[in-house]
């Protein structure tokens, strides 16, 4: 298995533009998590899915952020419109079953909003 | 709410010396604790976990962690540090309050091992 795959690795965009981040979890994993990492706030959980259903989106900063998981092998995190304060590294992670199993992270998407 | 605290932003140690990266926790009920490591430009990687049982947990790359209930701590240790251990280390706690099941991470500690 190639691991959790995120795309793009880097994204540079201008304020006001729509940004879509993509994630392919490990095959067979039924939980998927989106995290955001910044120097100021560290690693924050934005939202997570279990069996493609959003379970906890309390970490989503505001309505500009939305996430979907249309099937077990794909998820997107969308920011519309983007703002400079959204600049961060966004990580996707997946796990099988309960979190007593380890989370496996993708390599992240470095987002820069100018 | 479940939480972990990492009191040190950075830890410096000479190669060959023992290292400790500190973590304290605050949980309701039994704690499920984890350590993850992040190398530059990479995602986090699982190191080890404590669920129950022996207070000394052994993990990847020669790391171990000691669970101390009375001090509510879960410090990461290694007897002899390597330069290649230099990375960002995160402590995490499992949050199962309500219908949620997720990991809450600490702020991270940067470990710098000098040759």
XYZ file of C-alpha atoms in Angstrom:
229
model
C 0.000 0.000 0.000
C 1.327 3.443 -0.892
C 0.065 4.952 2.345
C -2.202 7.950 2.718
C -1.918 10.045 -0.431
C -2.526 13.771 -0.417
C -2.576 16.191 -3.307
C -1.313 18.659 -4.120
C 1.887 18.744 -2.035
C 2.063 22.500 -2.384
C -0.602 25.054 -3.225
C -0.106 28.762 -3.666
C -3.184 30.838 -4.286
C -4.502 34.325 -3.939
C -6.905 35.517 -1.298
C -10.503 34.933 -2.314
C -9.796 31.914 -4.478
C -11.264 28.489 -3.861
C -8.866 25.798 -2.690
C -9.509 22.061 -2.765
C -7.268 19.601 -0.964
C -7.542 15.897 -1.701
C -6.890 12.750 0.247
C -6.881 9.053 -0.525
C -6.821 6.983 2.674
C -5.305 3.562 3.061
C -7.482 0.868 1.579
C -9.584 -0.800 4.249
C -9.300 2.044 6.726
C -12.708 3.301 7.790
C -11.765 6.458 9.695
C -10.346 9.587 8.069
C -9.114 12.735 9.768
C -8.189 16.214 8.547
C -5.656 18.141 10.651
C -4.154 21.600 10.237
C -0.669 22.483 11.476
C 0.603 25.992 12.118
C 3.395 27.405 14.218
C 0.971 29.380 16.349
C -1.681 26.747 17.038
C 0.172 23.489 16.544
C -1.779 20.505 15.238
C -5.561 20.981 15.206
C -8.194 18.426 14.283
C -10.611 19.961 11.798
C -13.003 17.110 11.078
C -13.144 13.360 11.009
C -15.210 10.741 9.215
C -16.135 7.215 10.164
C -17.442 4.981 7.393
C -17.682 8.077 5.165
C -19.953 9.898 7.627
C -18.761 13.102 9.336
C -18.668 12.417 13.065
C -17.094 15.522 14.559
C -16.619 18.788 12.685
C -16.267 20.977 15.759
C -12.754 21.924 14.715
C -13.749 23.404 11.375
C -12.889 27.077 11.810
C -15.805 28.622 9.962
C -18.279 28.231 7.144
C -15.597 28.867 4.567
C -14.327 25.366 5.285
C -16.139 22.247 4.124
C -15.185 18.594 3.849
C -16.684 15.658 2.026
C -16.094 11.961 1.781
C -18.160 10.653 -1.129
C -16.713 7.152 -0.859
C -14.286 5.104 1.211
C -11.292 5.958 -0.947
C -11.527 9.723 -1.339
C -12.026 12.874 0.693
C -11.764 16.592 -0.006
C -11.267 19.651 2.149
C -12.425 22.848 0.497
C -11.817 26.452 1.495
C -13.948 29.059 -0.227
C -13.027 31.877 -0.188
C -9.476 31.420 1.058
C -7.742 33.951 3.313
C -4.077 34.493 4.214
C -4.694 33.181 7.740
C -5.599 29.818 6.215
C -1.949 29.342 5.268
C -0.821 26.140 6.976
C 0.071 22.524 6.370
C -3.016 20.367 6.065
C -2.693 16.700 6.917
C -4.982 13.819 6.195
C -4.752 10.658 8.300
C -6.592 7.374 8.353
C -7.019 4.446 10.701
C -8.801 1.132 10.811
C -11.432 0.506 13.430
C -10.915 2.047 16.803
C -8.214 4.585 17.521
C -6.452 2.009 19.638
C -4.918 1.359 16.255
C -2.412 3.881 15.039
C -3.168 6.833 12.828
C -1.290 6.880 9.529
C -0.622 10.332 8.126
C -0.136 11.596 4.621
C 2.749 13.906 3.755
C 0.536 16.966 3.926
C -0.388 19.878 1.674
C 1.489 23.121 2.220
C -1.027 25.878 1.546
C 0.027 29.480 1.049
C -2.658 32.093 0.557
C -1.231 35.403 -0.626
C -12.018 17.646 28.048
C -9.077 15.367 27.442
C -5.779 17.131 26.934
C -2.022 16.714 26.973
C 0.659 19.266 27.710
C 4.228 19.350 26.486
C 6.012 21.894 28.664
C 9.170 22.172 26.576
C 9.244 23.749 23.122
C 12.726 22.370 22.509
C 15.046 19.808 24.038
C 18.751 19.750 23.245
C 20.907 16.714 23.923
C 24.310 15.474 22.878
C 24.557 12.335 20.796
C 24.988 9.273 22.973
C 23.339 10.855 25.991
C 19.925 9.778 27.281
C 16.979 11.901 26.252
C 13.611 12.662 27.800
C 10.720 14.497 26.192
C 8.035 15.386 28.704
C 4.265 15.005 28.487
C 1.536 15.336 31.098
C -2.089 14.462 30.590
C -5.519 15.356 31.872
C -8.255 12.812 31.206
C -11.541 11.544 32.505
C -11.348 7.814 32.933
C -8.518 5.593 31.775
C -5.972 7.313 29.551
C -5.047 6.107 26.084
C -1.758 7.837 25.314
C 0.422 8.020 22.222
C 3.692 9.421 20.932
C 4.211 10.461 17.327
C 7.281 11.842 15.551
C 7.429 14.261 12.624
C 10.477 14.573 10.417
C 10.888 17.665 8.196
C 8.364 17.913 5.376
C 6.678 14.677 6.432
C 3.490 13.602 8.138
C 3.456 12.319 11.684
C 4.565 8.760 12.338
C 3.380 6.544 15.166
C 6.039 5.686 17.779
C 4.231 3.944 20.597
C 1.045 3.790 22.652
C -0.117 3.055 26.168
C -3.516 1.454 26.596
C -3.150 -0.662 29.712
C -0.691 -3.005 31.370
C 3.019 -2.456 31.868
C 3.888 1.157 32.681
C 6.974 1.017 30.466
C 6.014 0.908 26.820
C 8.540 0.139 24.113
C 8.177 1.536 20.626
C 9.920 2.166 17.339
C 13.535 3.301 16.835
C 14.553 2.371 20.388
C 12.161 4.784 22.066
C 10.173 3.968 25.159
C 7.709 5.832 27.340
C 6.914 5.589 31.007
C 3.332 5.926 32.162
C 3.083 7.407 35.683
C -0.439 7.609 37.015
C 0.373 9.491 40.205
C 2.192 12.212 38.272
C -0.196 12.042 35.285
C 2.833 11.875 33.012
C 3.859 9.924 29.933
C 7.439 10.929 29.199
C 9.236 9.719 26.095
C 12.740 8.361 26.641
C 15.692 6.879 24.848
C 18.875 5.628 26.536
C 21.253 6.895 23.852
C 20.286 9.663 21.442
C 21.219 9.724 17.767
C 21.586 12.762 15.532
C 18.921 11.175 13.331
C 16.452 11.385 16.230
C 16.269 15.145 15.689
C 12.631 15.837 14.871
C 9.366 17.183 16.248
C 7.700 14.941 18.824
C 4.011 14.971 19.685
C 2.239 13.473 22.653
C -1.450 12.636 22.121
C -4.463 11.417 24.082
C -7.491 9.598 22.833
C -10.732 11.515 23.346
C -13.804 9.314 23.532
C -16.207 11.733 25.181
C -19.737 11.476 23.827
C -19.881 9.849 20.428
C -16.424 11.010 19.380
C -13.245 8.970 19.028
C -10.257 11.080 18.069
C -6.689 11.956 18.996
C -5.865 15.262 20.649
C -2.246 16.274 20.133
C 0.041 18.370 22.270
C 1.881 21.374 20.904
C 4.975 19.394 20.085
C 8.570 19.403 21.326
C 11.477 19.885 18.979
C 14.325 17.529 19.789
C 17.762 18.576 18.652
C 20.568 16.040 19.002
C 24.045 17.497 18.565
C 27.003 15.437 17.344
